[in-house]
Coordinates of N, CA and C and ligand atoms in Angstrom, one line a residue:
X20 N -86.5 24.5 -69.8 CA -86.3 25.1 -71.1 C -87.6 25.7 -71.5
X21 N -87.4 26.6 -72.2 CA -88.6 27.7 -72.7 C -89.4 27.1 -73.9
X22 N -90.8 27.2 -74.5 CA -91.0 26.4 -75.3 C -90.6 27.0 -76.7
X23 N -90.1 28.4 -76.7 CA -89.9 28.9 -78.0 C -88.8 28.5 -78.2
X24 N -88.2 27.8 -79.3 CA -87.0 27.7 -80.4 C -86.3 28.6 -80.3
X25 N -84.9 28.5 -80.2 CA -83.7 29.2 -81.1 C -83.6 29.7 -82.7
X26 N -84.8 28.6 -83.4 CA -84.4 28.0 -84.7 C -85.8 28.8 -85.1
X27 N -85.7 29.9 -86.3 CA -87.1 30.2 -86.6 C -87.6 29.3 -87.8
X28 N -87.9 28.0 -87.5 CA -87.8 26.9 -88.4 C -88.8 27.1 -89.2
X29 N -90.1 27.8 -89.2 CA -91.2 28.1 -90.9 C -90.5 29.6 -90.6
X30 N -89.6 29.9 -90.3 CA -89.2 31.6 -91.4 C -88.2 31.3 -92.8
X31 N -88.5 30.6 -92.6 CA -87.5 30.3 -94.5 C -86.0 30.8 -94.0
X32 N -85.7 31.5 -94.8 CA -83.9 32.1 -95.0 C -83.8 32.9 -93.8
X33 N -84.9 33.0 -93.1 CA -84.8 34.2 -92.2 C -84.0 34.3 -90.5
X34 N -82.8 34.9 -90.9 CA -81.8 34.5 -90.1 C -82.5 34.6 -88.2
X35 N -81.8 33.7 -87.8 CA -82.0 34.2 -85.7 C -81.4 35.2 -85.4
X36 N -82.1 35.8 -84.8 CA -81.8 36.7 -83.9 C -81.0 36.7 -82.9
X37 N -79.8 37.1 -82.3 CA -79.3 36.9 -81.0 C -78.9 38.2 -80.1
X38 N -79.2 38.1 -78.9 CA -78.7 39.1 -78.1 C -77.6 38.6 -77.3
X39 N -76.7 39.6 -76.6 CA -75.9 39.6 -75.8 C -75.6 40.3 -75.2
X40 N -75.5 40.2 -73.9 CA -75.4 41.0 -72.5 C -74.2 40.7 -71.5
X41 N -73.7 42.4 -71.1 CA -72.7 41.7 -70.2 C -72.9 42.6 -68.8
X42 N -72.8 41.6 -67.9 CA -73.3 42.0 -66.5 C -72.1 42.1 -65.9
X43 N -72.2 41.5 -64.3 CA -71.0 42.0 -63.9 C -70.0 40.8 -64.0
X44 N -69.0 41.0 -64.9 CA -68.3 39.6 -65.6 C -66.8 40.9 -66.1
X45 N -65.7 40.2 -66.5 CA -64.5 41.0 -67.3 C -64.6 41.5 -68.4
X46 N -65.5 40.6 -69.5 CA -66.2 40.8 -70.7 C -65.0 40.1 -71.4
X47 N -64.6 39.4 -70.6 CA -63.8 38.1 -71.5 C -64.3 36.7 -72.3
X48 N -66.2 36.6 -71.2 CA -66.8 35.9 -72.3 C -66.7 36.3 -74.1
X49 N -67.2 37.7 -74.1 CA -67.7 38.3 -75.0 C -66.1 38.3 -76.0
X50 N -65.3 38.2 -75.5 CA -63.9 38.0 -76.1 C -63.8 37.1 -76.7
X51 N -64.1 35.8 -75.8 CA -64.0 34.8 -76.6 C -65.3 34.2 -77.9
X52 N -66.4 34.9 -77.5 CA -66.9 34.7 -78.2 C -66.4 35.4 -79.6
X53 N -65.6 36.8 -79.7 CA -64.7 37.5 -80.6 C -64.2 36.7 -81.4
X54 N -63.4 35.7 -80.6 CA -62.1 34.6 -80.9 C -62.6 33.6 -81.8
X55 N -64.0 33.6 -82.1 CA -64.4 32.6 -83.2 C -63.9 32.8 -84.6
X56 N -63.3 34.4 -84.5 CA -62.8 34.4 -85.6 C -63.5 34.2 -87.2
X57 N -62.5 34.0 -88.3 CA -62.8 33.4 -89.5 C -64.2 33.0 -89.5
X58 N -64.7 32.1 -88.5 CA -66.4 31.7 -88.7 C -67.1 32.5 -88.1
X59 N -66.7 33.7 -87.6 CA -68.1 34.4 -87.5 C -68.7 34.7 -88.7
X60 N -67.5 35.2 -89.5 CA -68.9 35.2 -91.1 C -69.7 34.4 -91.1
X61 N -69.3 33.2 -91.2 CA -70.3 31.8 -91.7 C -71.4 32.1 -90.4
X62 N -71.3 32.6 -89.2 CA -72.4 32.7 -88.4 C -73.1 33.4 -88.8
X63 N -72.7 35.1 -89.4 CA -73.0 35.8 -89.5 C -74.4 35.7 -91.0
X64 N -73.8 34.5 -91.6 CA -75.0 34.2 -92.6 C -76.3 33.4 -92.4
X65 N -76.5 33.3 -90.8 CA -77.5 32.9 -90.0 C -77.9 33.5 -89.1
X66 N -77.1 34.2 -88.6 CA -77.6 34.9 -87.3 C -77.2 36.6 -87.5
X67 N -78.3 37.2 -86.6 CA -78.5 38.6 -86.8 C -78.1 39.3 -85.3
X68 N -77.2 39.9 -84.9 CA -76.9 40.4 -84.0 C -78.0 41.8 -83.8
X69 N -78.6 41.7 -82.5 CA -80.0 42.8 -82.4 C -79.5 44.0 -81.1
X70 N -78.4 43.4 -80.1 CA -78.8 43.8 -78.9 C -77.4 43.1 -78.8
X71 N -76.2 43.9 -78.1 CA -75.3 43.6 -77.8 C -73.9 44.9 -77.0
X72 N -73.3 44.5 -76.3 CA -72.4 45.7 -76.1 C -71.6 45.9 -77.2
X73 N -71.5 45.3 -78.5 CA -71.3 46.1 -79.4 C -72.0 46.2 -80.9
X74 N -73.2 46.7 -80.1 CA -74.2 46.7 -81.2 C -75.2 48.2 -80.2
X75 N -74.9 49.4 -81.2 CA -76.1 50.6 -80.3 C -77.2 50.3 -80.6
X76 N -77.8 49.3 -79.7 CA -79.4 49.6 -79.2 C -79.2 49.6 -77.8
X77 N -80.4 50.2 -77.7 CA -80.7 50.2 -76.1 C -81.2 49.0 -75.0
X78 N -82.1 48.2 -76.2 CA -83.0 47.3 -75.4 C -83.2 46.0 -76.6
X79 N -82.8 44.7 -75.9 CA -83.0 43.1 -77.1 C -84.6 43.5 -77.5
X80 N -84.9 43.8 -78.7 CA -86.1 43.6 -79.0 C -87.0 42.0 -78.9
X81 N -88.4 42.7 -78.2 CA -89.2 41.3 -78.3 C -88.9 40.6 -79.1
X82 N -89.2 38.9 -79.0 CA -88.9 38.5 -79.5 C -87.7 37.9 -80.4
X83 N -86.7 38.0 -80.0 CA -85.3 37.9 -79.8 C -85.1 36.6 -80.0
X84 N -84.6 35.3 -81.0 CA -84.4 34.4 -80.8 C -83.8 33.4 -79.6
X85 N -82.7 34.2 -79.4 CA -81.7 33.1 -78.8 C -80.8 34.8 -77.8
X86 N -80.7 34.5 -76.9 CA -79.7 35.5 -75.7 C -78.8 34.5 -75.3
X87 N -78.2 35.3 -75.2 CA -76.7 34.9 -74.3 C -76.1 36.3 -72.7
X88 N -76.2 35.8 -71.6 CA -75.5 36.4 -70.8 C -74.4 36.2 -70.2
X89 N -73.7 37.1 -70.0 CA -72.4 37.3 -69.8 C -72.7 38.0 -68.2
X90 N -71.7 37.4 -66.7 CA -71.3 37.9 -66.3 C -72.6 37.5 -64.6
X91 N -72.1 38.1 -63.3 CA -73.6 37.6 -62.5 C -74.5 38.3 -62.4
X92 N -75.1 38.6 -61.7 CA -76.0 39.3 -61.1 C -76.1 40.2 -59.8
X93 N -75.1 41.4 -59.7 CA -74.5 41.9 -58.5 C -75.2 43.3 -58.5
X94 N -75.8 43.7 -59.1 CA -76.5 45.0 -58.6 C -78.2 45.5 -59.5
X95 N -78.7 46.4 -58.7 CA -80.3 46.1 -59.6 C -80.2 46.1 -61.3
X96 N -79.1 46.8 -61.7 CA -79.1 46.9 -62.9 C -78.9 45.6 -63.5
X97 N -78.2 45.0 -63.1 CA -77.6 43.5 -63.8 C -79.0 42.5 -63.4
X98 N -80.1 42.3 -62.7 CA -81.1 41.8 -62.4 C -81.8 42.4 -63.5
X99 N -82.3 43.5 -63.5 CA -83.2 44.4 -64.5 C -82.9 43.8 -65.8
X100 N -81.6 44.0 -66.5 CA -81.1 43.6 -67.6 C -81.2 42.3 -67.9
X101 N -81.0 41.3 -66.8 CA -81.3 39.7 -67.4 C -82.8 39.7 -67.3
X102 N -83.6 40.4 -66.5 CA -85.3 40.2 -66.9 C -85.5 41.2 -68.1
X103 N -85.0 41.7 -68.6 CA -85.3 41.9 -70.3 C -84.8 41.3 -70.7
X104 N -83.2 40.3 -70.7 CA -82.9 39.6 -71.6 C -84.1 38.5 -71.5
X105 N -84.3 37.6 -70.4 CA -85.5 36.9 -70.1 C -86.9 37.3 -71.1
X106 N -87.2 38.5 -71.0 CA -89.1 38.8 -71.6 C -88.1 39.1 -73.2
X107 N -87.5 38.9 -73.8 CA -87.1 39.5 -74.9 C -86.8 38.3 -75.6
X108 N -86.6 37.0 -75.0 CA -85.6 36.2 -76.0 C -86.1 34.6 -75.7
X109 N -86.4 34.2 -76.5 CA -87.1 32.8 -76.7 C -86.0 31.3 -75.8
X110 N -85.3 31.7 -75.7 CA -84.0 30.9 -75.3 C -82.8 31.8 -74.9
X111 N -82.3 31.2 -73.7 CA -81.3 32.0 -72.9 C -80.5 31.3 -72.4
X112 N -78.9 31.6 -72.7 CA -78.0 30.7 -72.3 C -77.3 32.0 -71.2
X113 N -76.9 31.4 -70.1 CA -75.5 31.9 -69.2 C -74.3 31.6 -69.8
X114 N -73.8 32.2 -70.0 CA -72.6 32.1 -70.8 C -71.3 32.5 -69.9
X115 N -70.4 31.7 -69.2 CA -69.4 31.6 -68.8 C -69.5 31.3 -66.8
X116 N -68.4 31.2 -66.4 CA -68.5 30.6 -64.9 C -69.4 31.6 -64.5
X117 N -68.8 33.3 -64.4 CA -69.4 34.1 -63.4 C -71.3 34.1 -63.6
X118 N -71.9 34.0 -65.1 CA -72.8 33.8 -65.3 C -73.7 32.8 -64.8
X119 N -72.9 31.3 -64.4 CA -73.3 29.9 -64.5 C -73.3 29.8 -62.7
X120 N -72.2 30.5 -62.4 CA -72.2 30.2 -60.3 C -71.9 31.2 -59.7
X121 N -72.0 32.3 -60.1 CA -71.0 33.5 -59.7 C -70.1 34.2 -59.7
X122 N -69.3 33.0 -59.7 CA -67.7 33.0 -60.0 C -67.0 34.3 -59.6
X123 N -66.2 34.8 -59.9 CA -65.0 35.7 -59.0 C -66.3 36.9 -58.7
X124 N -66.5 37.6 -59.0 CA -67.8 38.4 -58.7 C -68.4 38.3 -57.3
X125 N -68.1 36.8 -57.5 CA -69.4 36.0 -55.9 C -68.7 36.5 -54.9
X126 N -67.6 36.6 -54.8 CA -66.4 36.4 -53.6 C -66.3 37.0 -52.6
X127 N -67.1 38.1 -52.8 CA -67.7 39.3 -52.2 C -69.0 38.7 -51.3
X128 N -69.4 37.6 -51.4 CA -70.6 37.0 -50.2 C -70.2 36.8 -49.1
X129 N -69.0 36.3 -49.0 CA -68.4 35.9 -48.0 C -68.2 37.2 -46.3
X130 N -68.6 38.3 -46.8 CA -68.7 40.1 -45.9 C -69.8 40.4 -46.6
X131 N -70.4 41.1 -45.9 CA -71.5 42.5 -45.3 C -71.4 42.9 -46.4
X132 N -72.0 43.5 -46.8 CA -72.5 44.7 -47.9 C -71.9 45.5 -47.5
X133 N -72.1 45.9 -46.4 CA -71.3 47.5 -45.8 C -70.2 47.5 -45.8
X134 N -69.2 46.4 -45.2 CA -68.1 45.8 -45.0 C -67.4 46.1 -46.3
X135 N -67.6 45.2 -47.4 CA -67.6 45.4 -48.9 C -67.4 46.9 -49.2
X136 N -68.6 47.9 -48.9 CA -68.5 49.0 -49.9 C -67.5 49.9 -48.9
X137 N -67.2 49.6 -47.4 CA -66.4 50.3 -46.6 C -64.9 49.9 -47.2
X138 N -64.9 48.9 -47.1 CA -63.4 48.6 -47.7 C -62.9 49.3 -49.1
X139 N -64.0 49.3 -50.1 CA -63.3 49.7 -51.5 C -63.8 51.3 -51.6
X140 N -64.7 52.1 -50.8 CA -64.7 53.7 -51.3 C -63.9 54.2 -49.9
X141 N -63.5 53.5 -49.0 CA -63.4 54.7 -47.9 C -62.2 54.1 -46.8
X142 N -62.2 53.2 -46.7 CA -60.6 52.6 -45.8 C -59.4 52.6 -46.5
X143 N -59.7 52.7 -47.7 CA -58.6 52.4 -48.8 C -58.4 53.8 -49.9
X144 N -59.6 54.5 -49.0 CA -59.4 55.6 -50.2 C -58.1 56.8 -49.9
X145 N -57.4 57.4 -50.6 CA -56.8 58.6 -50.0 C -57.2 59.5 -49.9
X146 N -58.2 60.3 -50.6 CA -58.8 61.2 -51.0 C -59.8 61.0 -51.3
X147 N -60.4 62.3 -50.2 CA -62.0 62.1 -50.2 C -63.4 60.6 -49.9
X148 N -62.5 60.0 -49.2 CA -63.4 58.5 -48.9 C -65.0 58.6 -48.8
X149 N -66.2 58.7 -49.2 CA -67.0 58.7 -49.5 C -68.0 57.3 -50.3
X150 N -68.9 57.2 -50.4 CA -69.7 56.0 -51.4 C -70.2 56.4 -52.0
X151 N -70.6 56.0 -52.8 CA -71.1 56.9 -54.4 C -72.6 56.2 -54.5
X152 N -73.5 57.5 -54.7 CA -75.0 56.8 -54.4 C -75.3 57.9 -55.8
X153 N -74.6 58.6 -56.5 CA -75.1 59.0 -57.9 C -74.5 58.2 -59.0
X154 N -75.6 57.9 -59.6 CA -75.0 57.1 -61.2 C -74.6 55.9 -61.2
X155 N -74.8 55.6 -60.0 CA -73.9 54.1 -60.1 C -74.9 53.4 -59.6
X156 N -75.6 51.8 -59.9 CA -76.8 51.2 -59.3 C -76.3 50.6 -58.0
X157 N -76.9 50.4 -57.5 CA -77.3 50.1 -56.1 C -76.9 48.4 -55.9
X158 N -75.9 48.5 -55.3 CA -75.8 47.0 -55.7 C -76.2 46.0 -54.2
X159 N -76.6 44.9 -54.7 CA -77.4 43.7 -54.1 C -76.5 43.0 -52.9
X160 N -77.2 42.4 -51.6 CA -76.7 42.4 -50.6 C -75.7 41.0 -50.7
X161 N -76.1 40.3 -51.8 CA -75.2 39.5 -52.1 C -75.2 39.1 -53.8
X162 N -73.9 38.5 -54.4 CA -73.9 38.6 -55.8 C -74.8 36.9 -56.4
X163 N -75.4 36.8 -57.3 CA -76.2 35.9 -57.8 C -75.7 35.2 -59.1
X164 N -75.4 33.7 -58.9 CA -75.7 33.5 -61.2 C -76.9 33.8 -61.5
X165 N -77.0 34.3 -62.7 CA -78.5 34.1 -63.6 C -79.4 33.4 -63.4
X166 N -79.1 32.4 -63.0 CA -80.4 31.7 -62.6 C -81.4 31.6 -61.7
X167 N -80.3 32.4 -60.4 CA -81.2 32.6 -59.6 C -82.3 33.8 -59.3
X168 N -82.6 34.7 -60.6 CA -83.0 35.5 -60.7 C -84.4 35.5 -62.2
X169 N -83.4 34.7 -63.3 CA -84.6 34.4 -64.4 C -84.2 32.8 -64.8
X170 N -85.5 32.5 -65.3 CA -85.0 31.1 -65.9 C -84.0 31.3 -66.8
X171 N -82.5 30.2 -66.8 CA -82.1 29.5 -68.2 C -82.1 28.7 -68.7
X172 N -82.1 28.8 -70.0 CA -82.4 27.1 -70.8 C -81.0 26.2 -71.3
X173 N -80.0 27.1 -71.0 CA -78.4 26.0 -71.1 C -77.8 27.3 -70.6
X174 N -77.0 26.3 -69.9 CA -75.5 26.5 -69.4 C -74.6 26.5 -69.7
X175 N -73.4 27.5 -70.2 CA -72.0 27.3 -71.0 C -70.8 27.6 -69.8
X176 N -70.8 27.2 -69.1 CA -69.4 26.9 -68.3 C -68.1 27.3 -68.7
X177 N -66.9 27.6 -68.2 CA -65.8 28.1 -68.8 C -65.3 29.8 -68.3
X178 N -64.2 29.7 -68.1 CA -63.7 30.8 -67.7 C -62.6 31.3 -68.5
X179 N -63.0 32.3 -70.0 CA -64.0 32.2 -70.4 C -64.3 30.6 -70.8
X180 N -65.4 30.2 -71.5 CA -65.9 29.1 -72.6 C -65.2 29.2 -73.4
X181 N -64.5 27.9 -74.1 CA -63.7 28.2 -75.5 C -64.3 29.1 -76.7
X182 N -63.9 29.8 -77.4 CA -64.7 30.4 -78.6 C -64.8 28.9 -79.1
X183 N -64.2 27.7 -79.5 CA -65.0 26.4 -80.1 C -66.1 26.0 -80.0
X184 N -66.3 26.5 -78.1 CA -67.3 25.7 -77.3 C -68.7 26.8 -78.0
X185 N -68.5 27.9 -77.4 CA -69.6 28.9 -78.1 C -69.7 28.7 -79.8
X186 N -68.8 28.6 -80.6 CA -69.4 28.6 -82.2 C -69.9 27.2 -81.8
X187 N -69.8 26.0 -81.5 CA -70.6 24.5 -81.7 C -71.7 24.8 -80.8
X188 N -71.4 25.4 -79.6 CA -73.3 25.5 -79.3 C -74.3 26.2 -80.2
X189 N -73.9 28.1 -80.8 CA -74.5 28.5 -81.8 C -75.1 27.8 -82.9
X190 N -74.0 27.2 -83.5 CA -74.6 26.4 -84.7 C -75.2 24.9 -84.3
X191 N -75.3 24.6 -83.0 CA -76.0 23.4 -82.9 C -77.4 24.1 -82.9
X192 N -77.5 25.1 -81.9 CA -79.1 25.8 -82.1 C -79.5 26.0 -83.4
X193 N -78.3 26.8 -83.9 CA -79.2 27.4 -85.1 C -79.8 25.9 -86.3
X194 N -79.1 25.0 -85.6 CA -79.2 23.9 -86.7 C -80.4 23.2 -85.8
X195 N -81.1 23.6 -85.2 CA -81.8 23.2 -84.5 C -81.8 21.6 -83.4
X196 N -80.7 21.4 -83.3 CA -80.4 20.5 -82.0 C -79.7 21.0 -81.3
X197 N -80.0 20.1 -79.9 CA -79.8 20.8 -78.6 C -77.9 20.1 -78.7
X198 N -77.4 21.1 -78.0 CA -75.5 21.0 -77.7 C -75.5 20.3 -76.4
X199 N -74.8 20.1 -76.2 CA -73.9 19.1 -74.8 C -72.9 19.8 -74.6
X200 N -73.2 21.0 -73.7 CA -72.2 22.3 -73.4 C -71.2 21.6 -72.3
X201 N -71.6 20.7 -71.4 CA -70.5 19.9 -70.5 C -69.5 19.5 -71.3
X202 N -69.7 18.9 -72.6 CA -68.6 18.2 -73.4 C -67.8 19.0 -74.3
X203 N -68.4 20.1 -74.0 CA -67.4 21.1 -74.7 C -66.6 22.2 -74.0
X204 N -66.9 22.1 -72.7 CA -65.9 23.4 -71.9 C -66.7 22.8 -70.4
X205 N -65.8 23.4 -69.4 CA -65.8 23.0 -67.7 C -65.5 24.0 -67.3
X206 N -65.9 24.0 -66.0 CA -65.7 25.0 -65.4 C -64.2 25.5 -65.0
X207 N -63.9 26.6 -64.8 CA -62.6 27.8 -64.7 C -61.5 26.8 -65.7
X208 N -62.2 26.8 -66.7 CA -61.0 26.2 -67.7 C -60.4 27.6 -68.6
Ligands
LIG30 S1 -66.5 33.8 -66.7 FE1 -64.3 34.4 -66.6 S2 -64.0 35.3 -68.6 FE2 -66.2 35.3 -68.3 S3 -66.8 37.3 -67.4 FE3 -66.4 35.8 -65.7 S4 -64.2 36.1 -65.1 FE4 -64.5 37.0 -67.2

């Protein structure tokens, strides 16, 4: 765990910050995080959304309370983006299976890189089979969780994580004690 807080405990009223990122995941975490519903207000009277797929910035500004990632680590861009989530945010949760092990994402380790990108642009293509080396990042010779790329300070498990499990860990941070994310969601639940 990182030594900076979640909790900006001498800022008086002054709400945390949170970022959120989605890598290569369904973005069903980020759904259920949605599914909190009704109490995202009540979050929303603590925490300050900075950096999110649905929030236009470009980049979690320094110092960022608390991140959450969504999704693994399968191509440079998804590495790049968890080391800004990383230099940007005092505390960093993986947020769901593919984030926490891989998970469906990974499945793709098991064959070649080549093998992989032979199969989905060009054995299967009808037209025009080709691989696409413009605009699209370069993806990694095998897929990664988060962790094996930057430190994280908790793990939320779940395919997705309950939205219960995500509002009780938020507000346990923001209330400044640590959650017991195992007791609240498991893995491909
Ligand atoms: S953990 Fe499940 S819900 Fe979350 S991004 Fe991966 S596949 Fe989607």
């Amino acid at each position: 765990m990182t030594d900076a807080s979640p909790t900006p405990t001498d800022a008086g009223p002054k709400k945390v910050t949170v970022a959120t990122v989605w890598l290569d995941g369904c973005s069903g975490c980020h759904m259920s995080f949605l599914d909190i519903d009704e109490r995202l207000i009540d979050l929303a009277q603590h925490i300050e959304l900075v950096y999110s797929p649905i929030v236009d910035v470009k980049h979690p500004p320094a110092g960022t309370n608390l991140g959450l990632i969504e999704g693994a680590i399968s191509n440079e861009e998804d590495a790049h983006k968890a080391r800004m989530m990383r230099e940007a945010c005092g505390f960093l949760i993986s947020l769901g299976d593919c984030a926490v092990t891989g998970n469906v994402p990974s499945m793709r380790n098991v064959f070649e890189l080549g093998t992989v990108i032979d199969r989905a642009f060009r054995e299967t293509a009808d037209l025009q089979p080709q691989t696409p080396t413009v605009g699209v990042p370069p993806l990694l010779p095998k897929v990664m969780p988060v962790h094996e790329v930057v430190p994280v300070d908790l793990h939320l498990p779940g395919c997705p994580p309950p939205a219960d499990a995500i509002y009780e860990v938020l507000s346990e941070l923001i209330a400044g004690r640590t959650p017991d994310p195992l007791r609240l969601s498991r893995f491909g639940r």
